[in-house]
Amino acid sequence: MEKKKDQLSTPIIHLKGVGPKTAVLLEGKGIKTIEDLFWFLPVRYMDRSVIKTIGELTEGERASIVARVVASRSLYFRHSRKKAYEAVVDDETDSISIKWFQWVGEYLKQICKKGNLLMLSGEITKFGDRFQMVHPEIHILGDENEAEDRKTIAPIYSEIDGLKQGTLRTLMKRAFEDYGICIESVVPESIEEHHKLVPLYEAFMKIHFPDKDDLKYADIEGSGIQGYLHRLIFEEYFLFQLALLIKKEEVKKDRGIRFKPAGACYRKFKANLPFKLTYAQERVIKEIENDMGQGVPMNRLLQGDVGSGKTVCAVIASLIAVDNNYQVALMAPTEILAEQHYLTMHKYFDEMGISLAFLRGNMGSDRKRILEGIKNGKTRVVIGTHAIIQEDVVFKRLGLIIIDEQHRFGVIQRKRLKEKISVECETDSTPDALVMTATPIPRTLSMVIYGDLDVSIIDEMPKDRQKIRTKALQDKDKAAVYKMVEDELKKGRQAYVVCPLIEESDKIDLLNAKEMAAYLQTSVFPSYRVGLLHGRMKPEEKEGIMARFKGREVDVLVCTTVIEVGIDVPNATVIIIENAERFGLSQLHQLRGRVGRGQYPSKCVLISSAKRTAPAVKRLRAMEETTDGFIIAEEDMKLRGPGDMLGVRQAGLPDFRVGDIVRDVNIMIQARKIAGETMLEMTDDDLDRVQEKAKERWKGISCLSDVA
Ligand code: ADP
Ligand code: MG
């Protein structure tokens, strides 16, 4: 029978041999369609091609034997009230005990009847001084000849309760017989040939039912099973990347704003810059200017290490918008971060006479006034959290959206912001979007999360930057640490001390900022001025203390992680991080970025308790070894996994069936490259089909959703 291509989406219950009960079991594992079944890959293989005698068995190996049942019995353990079942089998060399520690049905009891010839496969373990097999795979054989037929490499799938491995294997075989012909790669044939990719059908077939030869080369890169596995990973990465690229092109169909560069504010700002832009900054600003000047909307990601000078680039982009009589919206993922941006920005914009507003959650009657300013266009730059995209905020002429992602935002909000704008703005053009990440993110991750954006990277630090020396120490070293801090203070420098908590709490082993500030002031640095900054202070209070620190009226600033972003005091040369074992790697890197911002050599001391865990030790060591944010990011991802690192478990990361974005970086890079070539060769219909397939596959993944 001729099979149509879309039949891979046939519900699994339509597969012969799958009844309602089995269907429920399979669906529990996420296997809802025939295609899902093909993607349910073996976790390992059992080599049944060699059948051993019982006498040849060794402990710990997985092996197959052919043996006859000599006795069998049910067991009952009175103490644990558990049931078990045991059969003893023998061949001409020896005997071995076979055990099931679970309730055993009539069917199995029939198979284990005395005199039956069985083929058994499983792990050989020891009980006392005797070998045993627990829960083996079992087949009843008519005679010795039948054993020959069963000598195959058997796939072993991850356990599905209530479903035998043999049943799964049978279903898989049937799926290949009935639907194998429908397996079709998203990769066009010509591209497949050009890059010498194995046909997708073959890869699936070999993974599920390999030959002995395939396994022999299993550990050789690019051949055997490994190669077929890569082909499958490539397939899903390819679909994903192609969909992102299509998305990226689609956005360019919208009408954008042609901003003219080098207006009055822009020129004034550049002329008054107290420093020379780095080459990287110059390059990135050119990229932004060029995008903004185009008639299609900008969709650009700006990445750079802490302190590399991203803010200046964002300010310049904002000034271009303002010079062209448009408004700018800057969104940050949390109120604290939004506030930090506000504090940084308003010193730039106030100077230029540009009106700026900070939009916060509950701000009472002020809110109305601010909204009015946004609506009538007097307010040129609006900074806030997602509060900016609430219903009652209406812009007059929004031209640029700057999003500080901090890896947490999720593109969903980006999408909402844009939707809203195209509805409620006077202009019918799509605003430009500049996405900034506060810290570098690993290359694969950015290809996955931001694959629909153009990327600008600032890969160069301002020249005046000094190296930061980092040391991981313990509580017992504190006297020496404080001595070192004092030496810096004597030279006129300033210091940060970071604590994980604000006030006393039940976590008594953690230091809190309030107590620490009091202690340092009275007992350690009585002749210096110690200040306190934490997240629960009012914005005016925070601003006040930060201004005093910046103005050198405070020598030592004790704070919580509110300083993570935004504080910029070049005269501060030491940062002490207490309970450093509590912080993630990227966060430590961010904190460290508060020093080394001026012309003086700086130090970072990470103090941890002796009870730290092994991963914590690794984090601290990584901090000692490098100050390169891109390396730190890769390391962080390896230690924590991409989901934890981003804190976006639900919100943003696509789930790949086989691919692991930490392990399979190179396949992702290859997929993106080849997807780029493929784009050029595909018709619009092809592209639509790919897009649909990807959307269906990764429902709710924001970078694939309708508005970028
Ligand atoms: P980021 O946002 O990338 O962490 P910032 O934009 O806050 O970094 O810049 C950090 C500090 O470096 C700021 O004080 C900024 O004024 C300064 N800075 C930016 N660019 C340069 C440069 N090219 N030369 C010297 N200092 C710079
Ligand atoms: Mg534009």
XYZ file of C-alpha atoms and ligand atoms in Angstrom:
736
model
C 0.000 0.000 0.000
C 1.219 3.480 -0.886
C 1.753 5.517 2.269
C 1.222 9.219 2.441
C 3.859 11.324 4.050
C 1.770 12.841 6.786
C 1.030 9.407 8.147
C 3.833 9.687 10.646
C 1.444 11.733 12.737
C -0.952 8.775 12.944
C -1.990 8.205 16.575
C -0.088 5.332 18.088
C -3.274 3.386 18.789
C -3.660 2.797 15.058
C -0.501 0.731 14.978
C -1.380 -2.932 14.720
C -0.871 -4.604 18.065
C -1.418 -1.458 20.108
C -4.639 -1.671 22.090
C -6.098 0.977 24.367
C -4.077 -0.245 27.345
C -0.747 -0.230 25.532
C -1.577 3.127 23.977
C -2.017 4.639 27.435
C 1.311 3.189 28.559
C 3.088 4.572 25.498
C 1.444 7.963 25.782
C 2.657 8.114 29.357
C 6.151 8.155 27.871
C 5.242 10.872 25.416
C 4.768 8.445 22.526
C 1.556 9.700 20.972
C 2.230 9.150 17.299
C 4.109 6.782 15.053
C 6.782 9.431 14.666
C 7.172 9.671 18.430
C 7.722 5.931 18.476
C 10.552 6.157 15.956
C 12.149 8.848 18.086
C 11.958 6.628 21.151
C 15.536 5.450 20.911
C 17.182 2.519 22.657
C 19.225 3.409 25.708
C 21.626 0.559 25.026
C 21.957 -2.742 23.221
C 22.150 -6.310 24.256
C 24.469 -8.416 22.194
C 22.642 -11.693 21.917
C 24.738 -12.820 19.036
C 27.057 -14.624 21.382
C 25.413 -17.145 23.610
C 27.542 -18.210 26.533
C 27.411 -21.323 28.610
C 26.623 -20.834 32.273
C 30.121 -21.984 33.118
C 31.603 -19.102 31.093
C 29.675 -16.328 32.824
C 31.466 -13.644 34.819
C 30.054 -11.252 37.363
C 28.822 -7.896 36.129
C 28.564 -8.720 32.415
C 25.404 -8.676 30.322
C 25.045 -11.999 28.618
C 22.663 -14.409 26.965
C 22.353 -18.091 27.781
C 20.239 -21.003 26.581
C 19.238 -23.270 29.467
C 16.549 -25.640 30.695
C 14.366 -25.061 33.755
C 15.035 -27.560 36.536
C 12.844 -26.034 39.246
C 10.767 -22.968 39.984
C 8.920 -21.598 42.986
C 7.170 -18.579 44.477
C 8.818 -17.003 47.502
C 7.311 -14.937 50.270
C 9.376 -12.841 52.659
C 7.546 -12.579 55.922
C 9.427 -9.545 57.232
C 8.959 -7.344 54.243
C 5.750 -9.054 53.089
C 7.180 -9.093 49.618
C 6.722 -11.714 46.979
C 9.352 -13.041 44.656
C 9.705 -15.789 42.098
C 12.711 -17.948 41.388
C 13.610 -20.419 38.682
C 16.753 -22.515 38.525
C 18.010 -23.329 35.026
C 20.967 -25.358 33.849
C 22.927 -26.309 30.782
C 25.611 -28.921 30.438
C 28.151 -26.751 32.300
C 26.401 -25.370 35.381
C 23.196 -23.968 36.840
C 22.085 -20.457 37.702
C 19.210 -18.884 39.594
C 16.784 -16.504 37.860
C 14.787 -14.120 40.045
C 11.896 -11.711 39.882
C 11.276 -9.475 42.873
C 7.740 -8.622 41.985
C 4.439 -10.248 41.494
C 4.676 -12.758 38.705
C 1.718 -13.668 36.504
C 0.555 -17.036 35.222
C 2.137 -16.396 31.849
C 5.642 -16.241 33.248
C 4.997 -19.220 35.501
C 4.022 -21.237 32.430
C 7.221 -20.226 30.682
C 9.267 -21.251 33.727
C 7.764 -24.732 33.900
C 10.229 -27.498 34.568
C 11.758 -28.872 31.391
C 11.217 -25.771 29.192
C 14.144 -24.535 27.126
C 14.713 -20.791 27.578
C 16.849 -18.067 26.130
C 17.729 -15.610 28.888
C 19.496 -12.266 28.540
C 20.484 -9.937 31.314
C 23.071 -8.824 33.782
C 24.956 -11.429 35.759
C 25.095 -10.547 39.457
C 26.144 -12.453 42.547
C 24.022 -13.565 45.459
C 26.271 -15.011 48.147
C 28.773 -16.977 46.121
C 26.340 -17.937 43.381
C 25.559 -16.215 40.109
C 22.054 -15.029 39.395
C 20.070 -13.075 36.816
C 17.432 -10.675 38.084
C 14.521 -9.732 35.802
C 16.159 -11.039 32.632
C 14.674 -10.931 29.210
C 13.184 -14.296 28.574
C 12.073 -16.273 25.524
C 10.778 -19.791 25.389
C 12.442 -21.857 22.677
C 10.950 -24.826 20.858
C 14.362 -26.415 20.411
C 18.062 -25.577 20.248
C 17.796 -24.511 16.585
C 15.476 -21.688 17.459
C 18.213 -20.138 19.562
C 20.096 -19.509 16.294
C 17.247 -17.314 15.001
C 17.230 -15.142 18.057
C 20.905 -14.326 17.919
C 20.614 -10.617 17.199
C 21.688 -7.343 18.630
C 18.668 -6.395 20.697
C 17.791 -2.784 21.454
C 16.972 -2.081 25.086
C 14.563 0.781 25.633
C 14.072 2.802 28.736
C 11.659 1.010 31.018
C 7.942 1.495 30.402
C 6.026 0.031 33.305
C 3.777 -2.775 32.210
C 5.348 -3.132 28.785
C 7.911 -5.805 28.021
C 11.041 -5.063 26.048
C 10.037 -7.774 23.615
C 6.658 -6.152 23.010
C 8.256 -2.799 22.355
C 10.661 -4.367 19.927
C 7.822 -6.073 18.085
C 5.881 -2.805 17.868
C 8.959 -1.017 16.612
C 9.477 -3.632 13.892
C 5.869 -3.308 12.863
C 6.091 0.470 12.791
C 9.030 0.186 10.396
C 7.149 -2.286 8.210
C 3.985 -0.206 7.995
C 5.274 3.344 8.229
C 9.013 3.238 7.599
C 8.395 4.413 4.054
C 6.918 7.638 5.428
C 10.118 8.664 7.178
C 11.344 11.731 5.377
C 14.012 14.204 6.306
C 13.460 17.943 6.418
C 16.864 18.204 4.757
C 16.394 18.380 0.977
C 17.979 15.510 -0.919
C 20.508 17.657 -2.738
C 21.796 19.062 0.550
C 21.799 15.611 2.081
C 23.961 14.387 -0.767
C 26.225 17.376 -0.780
C 27.021 16.961 2.909
C 27.098 13.168 2.708
C 24.364 12.755 5.278
C 22.962 9.277 5.760
C 19.295 9.033 4.722
C 17.073 9.547 7.743
C 15.325 6.220 7.324
C 18.600 4.398 7.433
C 19.680 6.239 10.570
C 16.476 5.310 12.390
C 16.653 1.729 11.197
C 20.263 1.301 12.266
C 19.673 2.863 15.655
C 16.750 0.596 16.434
C 18.057 -2.533 14.793
C 21.819 -2.335 14.410
C 24.064 -4.983 12.929
C 26.902 -6.376 14.876
C 29.296 -4.371 12.722
C 27.634 -1.090 13.628
C 28.235 -1.739 17.287
C 31.816 -2.746 16.727
C 32.641 0.824 15.730
C 30.355 2.397 18.289
C 33.051 4.508 19.816
C 34.521 5.827 16.592
C 33.371 9.333 15.833
C 31.203 9.563 12.778
C 30.813 5.881 12.085
C 28.629 3.117 13.318
C 25.911 3.860 15.835
C 27.445 7.154 16.856
C 27.197 8.437 13.318
C 23.558 7.425 13.018
C 22.801 9.061 16.335
C 24.427 12.270 15.135
C 22.289 12.126 12.046
C 19.154 12.082 14.202
C 20.381 14.903 16.411
C 21.260 16.833 13.289
C 17.735 16.291 11.972
C 16.043 17.922 14.922
C 18.582 20.719 15.242
C 18.275 21.367 11.531
C 14.496 21.690 11.701
C 14.823 24.037 14.640
C 17.498 26.235 13.099
C 15.796 26.375 9.725
C 12.592 27.488 11.409
C 14.498 30.204 13.272
C 16.105 31.449 10.096
C 12.764 31.543 8.342
C 11.393 33.477 11.300
C 14.286 35.870 11.068
C 13.533 36.536 7.411
C 9.832 36.915 8.067
C 10.364 39.780 10.461
C 12.099 41.607 7.679
C 8.857 41.718 5.735
C 7.453 44.208 8.244
C 7.803 47.879 7.629
C 10.521 49.412 9.757
C 11.556 52.937 10.504
C 14.418 54.503 8.551
C 16.226 56.346 11.302
C 18.688 58.988 10.247
C 21.906 58.762 12.230
C 24.026 61.561 13.662
C 21.340 63.942 14.881
C 21.864 66.661 17.475
C 21.763 64.573 20.667
C 23.829 61.854 19.086
C 26.587 64.250 18.081
C 26.569 66.030 21.399
C 26.834 62.753 23.300
C 29.655 61.431 21.175
C 31.571 64.680 21.373
C 31.367 64.674 25.162
C 32.274 61.044 25.744
C 35.025 61.012 28.368
C 36.726 58.070 26.693
C 37.553 56.646 23.296
C 35.219 53.886 22.140
C 36.840 50.492 21.697
C 37.031 49.007 18.209
C 34.423 46.472 19.260
C 32.078 49.216 20.422
C 32.626 51.152 17.198
C 31.836 48.056 15.191
C 28.709 47.235 17.175
C 27.442 50.800 17.008
C 27.937 50.716 13.236
C 25.923 47.513 13.046
C 23.137 49.073 15.087
C 23.176 52.309 13.094
C 23.070 50.404 9.891
C 20.115 48.283 11.055
C 18.252 51.295 12.304
C 18.730 53.054 9.014
C 17.098 50.224 7.075
C 13.475 50.097 6.094
C 13.089 46.765 7.888
C 12.870 46.415 11.650
C 16.071 45.777 13.551
C 16.168 42.579 15.576
C 19.564 42.482 17.149
C 21.158 40.807 20.123
C 23.965 42.653 21.846
C 26.301 40.455 23.832
C 29.337 41.479 25.788
C 31.088 40.813 29.015
C 30.400 42.740 32.195
C 32.019 46.141 31.877
C 32.655 45.848 28.150
C 30.551 48.958 27.591
C 27.191 47.762 26.302
C 25.318 50.571 27.979
C 27.011 53.213 25.854
C 25.872 51.354 22.737
C 22.307 51.203 24.030
C 22.401 54.907 24.849
C 23.589 55.743 21.367
C 20.811 53.657 19.834
C 18.325 55.483 22.070
C 19.665 58.856 21.017
C 19.230 57.975 17.369
C 15.577 57.189 18.065
C 15.097 60.362 20.089
C 16.823 62.495 17.457
C 14.321 61.132 14.954
C 11.485 62.128 17.226
C 10.633 58.626 18.392
C 10.212 57.145 21.874
C 12.335 54.434 23.463
C 11.201 51.673 25.829
C 13.751 49.859 27.949
C 12.593 46.706 29.699
C 14.390 44.745 32.377
C 13.300 41.424 33.871
C 13.062 42.601 37.478
C 12.256 45.851 39.157
C 15.685 46.065 40.750
C 17.370 45.702 37.400
C 15.011 48.167 35.792
C 15.789 50.610 38.530
C 19.521 50.162 38.058
C 19.092 50.961 34.394
C 17.034 53.973 35.296
C 19.690 55.260 37.655
C 22.416 54.764 35.054
C 20.419 56.188 32.182
C 19.015 59.265 33.711
C 22.421 60.803 34.248
C 23.053 60.509 30.492
C 19.632 61.674 29.380
C 19.089 64.451 31.900
C 22.205 66.138 30.598
C 20.681 66.166 27.147
C 17.373 67.473 28.368
C 15.621 64.277 27.342
C 12.685 63.386 29.539
C 12.872 59.950 31.091
C 10.359 57.982 33.134
C 10.571 54.947 35.354
C 7.449 52.827 35.371
C 7.087 50.598 38.398
C 4.455 48.152 39.676
C 2.610 50.100 42.372
C 3.386 53.722 42.123
C 0.011 55.177 43.059
C -1.039 58.499 41.643
C 2.349 59.119 39.989
C 1.494 56.434 37.526
C -1.251 58.425 35.896
C 1.000 61.382 35.330
C 3.717 59.227 33.830
C 1.265 57.444 31.548
C 0.032 60.761 30.317
C 3.588 61.793 29.437
C 4.120 58.577 27.510
C 0.851 58.983 25.683
C 1.355 62.587 24.649
C 4.937 61.889 23.651
C 6.637 64.284 26.076
C 8.358 61.384 27.789
C 10.984 60.148 25.387
C 12.496 57.223 27.213
C 10.508 54.825 29.408
C 12.219 52.306 31.636
C 10.522 49.544 33.534
C 9.703 45.885 33.903
C 6.935 44.096 32.060
C 4.767 46.791 33.635
C 5.547 48.600 30.405
C 3.416 46.172 28.471
C 0.380 46.440 30.678
C -2.885 47.374 29.129
C -3.049 51.007 30.110
C 0.370 52.042 28.797
C 0.019 53.727 25.432
C 2.929 55.143 23.476
C 2.682 57.980 21.020
C 5.569 57.141 18.740
C 7.568 54.177 19.934
C 10.579 53.595 17.699
C 13.004 51.461 19.672
C 12.638 48.719 22.225
C 15.661 47.792 24.284
C 15.333 44.589 26.231
C 17.766 43.614 28.913
C 17.200 39.909 29.016
C 19.310 38.702 31.865
C 18.388 35.327 30.313
C 15.104 35.405 32.097
C 12.713 37.351 30.081
C 11.519 34.887 27.583
C 10.660 36.048 24.187
C 7.005 35.849 24.955
C 7.108 39.305 26.401
C 9.098 40.593 23.504
C 6.281 39.337 21.375
C 3.572 40.951 23.464
C 5.344 44.240 23.513
C 5.514 44.311 19.768
C 1.952 43.208 19.257
C 0.788 45.894 21.584
C 2.799 48.518 19.880
C 1.616 47.806 16.410
C -1.919 48.217 17.716
C -1.667 51.217 19.960
C 0.916 53.414 18.400
C 0.379 56.296 16.059
C 2.936 54.903 13.656
C 2.204 51.754 11.765
C 5.824 50.759 11.500
C 7.353 48.046 13.619
C 9.811 49.462 16.139
C 13.413 48.321 16.136
C 14.454 45.913 18.854
C 17.790 45.631 20.604
C 18.167 42.767 23.047
C 21.023 42.918 25.525
C 22.267 40.163 27.757
C 23.819 41.223 31.020
C 26.435 38.510 30.856
C 27.737 36.490 27.960
C 25.860 33.320 27.225
C 27.280 30.161 25.688
C 27.366 30.012 21.946
C 24.943 27.117 21.522
C 22.472 28.622 23.892
C 22.466 31.878 22.057
C 21.939 29.967 18.818
C 18.926 28.285 20.402
C 17.320 31.149 22.283
C 18.287 34.023 20.048
C 18.633 32.203 16.761
C 16.050 34.496 15.196
C 18.155 37.585 15.865
C 21.245 39.143 14.344
C 24.093 39.114 16.799
C 26.583 41.801 17.782
C 29.359 40.877 20.152
C 31.614 43.225 22.098
C 34.665 41.051 22.485
C 37.087 43.645 23.707
C 37.436 45.430 27.023
C 38.195 49.155 27.294
C 41.967 49.586 27.310
C 42.269 51.202 30.708
C 40.925 48.078 32.379
C 43.171 46.398 34.903
C 43.345 42.701 35.585
C 41.294 41.482 38.508
C 43.052 38.978 40.729
C 40.667 36.485 42.240
C 41.241 34.287 45.265
C 38.981 31.751 46.942
C 39.571 31.743 50.698
C 37.883 30.637 53.888
C 36.637 32.216 57.084
C 39.919 31.572 58.848
C 41.707 33.814 56.350
C 39.543 36.808 57.102
C 42.022 38.719 59.239
C 44.456 38.788 56.335
C 41.672 39.749 53.940
C 40.622 42.719 56.075
C 44.265 43.780 56.320
C 44.464 43.755 52.526
C 41.240 45.803 52.314
C 42.659 48.299 54.757
C 45.783 48.685 52.624
C 43.577 49.608 49.678
C 41.535 52.040 51.757
C 44.761 53.692 52.906
C 45.628 54.277 49.265
C 42.303 56.033 48.847
C 40.518 53.165 47.154
C 37.092 51.751 48.062
C 35.679 48.284 48.717
C 32.511 46.220 48.401
C 31.493 43.484 50.821
C 28.669 41.316 49.478
C 26.468 39.190 51.751
C 23.740 36.794 50.670
C 21.072 38.031 53.106
C 19.755 41.350 54.276
C 18.646 40.512 57.802
C 18.850 37.686 60.265
C 16.847 34.718 59.186
C 16.559 31.083 60.040
C 19.545 30.349 57.860
C 21.887 31.264 60.695
C 24.993 30.082 58.949
C 24.680 32.801 56.330
C 26.001 36.269 56.865
C 23.581 39.133 56.607
C 24.399 42.559 55.343
C 23.032 44.607 58.227
C 25.041 42.831 60.891
C 28.076 42.748 58.705
C 27.928 46.499 58.181
C 27.621 47.130 61.905
C 30.449 44.734 62.699
C 32.833 46.148 60.091
C 32.158 49.701 61.208
C 32.730 49.141 64.916
C 35.291 46.354 65.026
C 37.254 46.273 61.787
C 37.316 49.657 60.052
C 36.446 52.131 62.830
C 38.308 54.962 61.153
C 36.616 54.477 57.773
C 33.036 55.022 56.680
C 30.971 51.872 56.151
C 27.687 52.088 54.236
C 24.831 49.666 53.633
C 22.853 48.987 50.466
C 20.173 46.353 50.035
C 17.157 45.535 47.939
C 14.525 46.485 50.464
C 15.595 50.108 50.660
C 13.503 52.759 48.961
C 14.776 53.885 45.555
C 15.749 57.312 46.955
C 17.684 55.668 49.766
C 19.498 53.413 47.334
C 20.283 56.264 45.051
C 21.510 58.289 48.017
C 23.902 55.661 49.292
C 25.170 54.891 45.811
C 25.798 58.561 45.195
C 27.736 58.787 48.444
C 29.802 55.758 47.567
C 30.516 57.170 44.164
C 31.413 60.533 45.745
C 33.840 58.772 48.096
C 31.865 59.704 51.166
C 31.627 56.000 51.912
C 34.724 53.773 51.869
C 33.283 50.323 52.354
C 29.902 49.445 50.898
C 28.256 46.401 52.430
C 25.523 45.154 50.168
C 23.411 42.319 48.923
C 23.331 41.315 45.290
C 21.513 44.510 44.335
C 24.886 45.689 43.134
C 24.995 42.886 40.618
C 24.097 45.191 37.804
C 24.603 48.817 37.217
C 26.839 50.159 39.932
C 29.845 51.744 38.383
C 32.498 53.107 40.713
C 35.930 52.983 39.062
C 37.657 53.854 42.336
C 36.457 50.623 43.977
C 39.228 48.060 43.768
C 38.259 45.267 46.146
C 35.203 43.096 46.341
C 34.762 40.548 49.105
C 31.989 38.045 48.518
C 30.813 36.268 51.658
C 29.284 32.793 51.425
C 30.513 32.699 47.871
C 29.594 29.025 47.702
C 25.964 30.134 47.605
C 26.225 31.993 44.336
C 26.056 30.726 40.799
C 29.035 31.169 38.514
C 27.500 33.807 36.272
C 26.336 35.726 39.299
C 29.815 35.657 40.844
C 31.199 36.905 37.573
C 28.664 39.734 37.530
C 29.543 40.701 41.079
C 33.243 40.632 40.313
C 32.557 42.966 37.412
C 31.891 45.750 39.933
C 35.642 46.157 40.396
C 38.374 46.539 37.814
C 36.408 49.315 36.163
C 39.020 51.997 36.482
C 42.757 52.456 36.151
C 43.730 50.533 39.310
C 44.525 46.840 39.642
C 41.704 45.142 41.512
C 41.065 42.142 43.701
C 38.165 39.805 44.236
C 38.052 37.572 47.312
C 35.566 34.732 47.481
C 35.021 33.582 51.046
C 33.305 30.288 51.517
C 32.499 28.031 54.405
C 34.374 24.768 54.803
C 31.133 22.874 54.146
C 30.941 23.738 50.469
C 29.933 21.116 47.957
C 32.036 19.732 45.126
C 30.272 21.795 42.430
C 30.815 24.894 44.576
C 34.521 24.136 44.699
C 34.521 23.880 40.907
C 32.774 27.213 40.566
C 35.243 28.918 42.866
C 38.151 27.424 40.978
C 36.748 28.544 37.637
C 36.513 32.054 39.060
C 40.151 31.946 40.115
C 41.258 30.705 36.734
C 39.589 33.092 34.317
C 37.995 36.512 34.054
C 36.675 35.889 30.552
C 32.906 35.996 30.734
C 32.435 33.826 27.663
C 34.530 31.040 29.185
C 32.712 31.428 32.516
C 29.385 31.112 30.738
C 30.377 27.875 29.004
C 31.632 26.500 32.309
C 28.461 27.530 34.101
C 26.362 25.734 31.546
C 28.428 22.582 31.911
C 28.076 22.655 35.686
C 24.407 23.501 35.907
C 22.890 22.517 32.629
C 21.250 25.036 30.332
C 17.841 25.048 32.032
C 19.096 25.910 35.490
C 21.574 28.362 34.162
C 18.895 30.360 32.434
C 16.238 29.843 35.045
C 13.782 29.323 32.233
C 12.701 25.745 32.737
C 9.158 26.369 31.654
C 9.519 29.525 29.723
C 11.981 29.146 26.993
C 14.176 26.203 26.150
C 13.040 23.847 23.432
C 13.171 20.193 24.353
C 15.139 18.182 21.883
C 14.415 14.490 21.684
C 17.983 13.299 21.417
C 20.186 16.335 21.181
C 21.846 17.676 24.292
C 22.773 21.281 23.743
C 25.738 21.097 26.077
C 27.179 17.942 24.573
C 26.225 18.446 20.932
C 27.463 21.969 20.355
C 29.173 21.108 17.116
C 26.115 19.492 15.623
C 24.137 22.641 16.406
C 26.724 24.812 14.710
C 26.711 22.536 11.673
C 22.906 22.499 11.593
C 22.765 26.280 11.612
C 25.277 26.544 8.821
C 23.573 23.997 6.614
C 20.148 25.454 7.399
C 21.477 28.761 6.077
C 22.494 27.129 2.783
C 19.180 25.321 2.576
C 17.121 28.485 3.006
C 18.410 29.695 -0.332
C 17.299 26.553 -2.153
C 13.808 26.168 -0.772
C 10.577 27.414 -2.289
C 8.109 29.437 -0.251
C 5.880 26.382 0.032
C 8.777 24.321 1.381
C 9.548 27.025 3.887
C 5.933 27.225 5.044
C 5.856 23.506 5.580
C 9.040 23.575 7.638
C 7.701 26.423 9.731
C 4.468 24.576 10.437
C 6.299 21.427 11.377
C 8.588 23.243 13.774
C 5.712 25.111 15.384
C 3.829 21.881 15.856
C 6.900 20.225 17.298
C 7.882 23.029 19.664
C 4.549 24.501 20.615
C 4.935 27.540 22.817
C 8.617 28.014 22.178
C 8.713 31.713 22.010
C 11.356 32.308 19.395
C 9.222 30.339 16.945
C 5.962 32.010 17.773
C 4.236 34.422 15.488
C 5.793 37.742 16.312
C 9.500 37.776 16.916
P 28.350 46.837 30.596
O 26.970 47.403 30.536
O 28.759 46.178 29.329
O 28.586 45.970 31.791
P 29.020 49.569 30.899
O 28.411 50.049 29.661
O 28.312 49.797 32.182
O 29.351 48.043 30.756
O 30.483 50.166 30.994
C 31.258 49.986 32.129
C 32.067 51.238 32.421
O 33.029 51.415 31.413
C 31.267 52.497 32.463
O 31.832 53.319 33.466
C 31.499 53.122 31.130
O 31.361 54.523 31.196
C 32.921 52.715 30.863
N 33.264 52.593 29.462
C 32.464 52.183 28.464
N 33.129 52.176 27.307
C 34.401 52.575 27.574
C 35.571 52.791 26.778
N 35.572 52.569 25.469
N 36.695 53.216 27.398
C 36.696 53.447 28.723
N 35.633 53.291 29.518
C 34.483 52.851 28.968
Mg 14.940 50.443 11.017
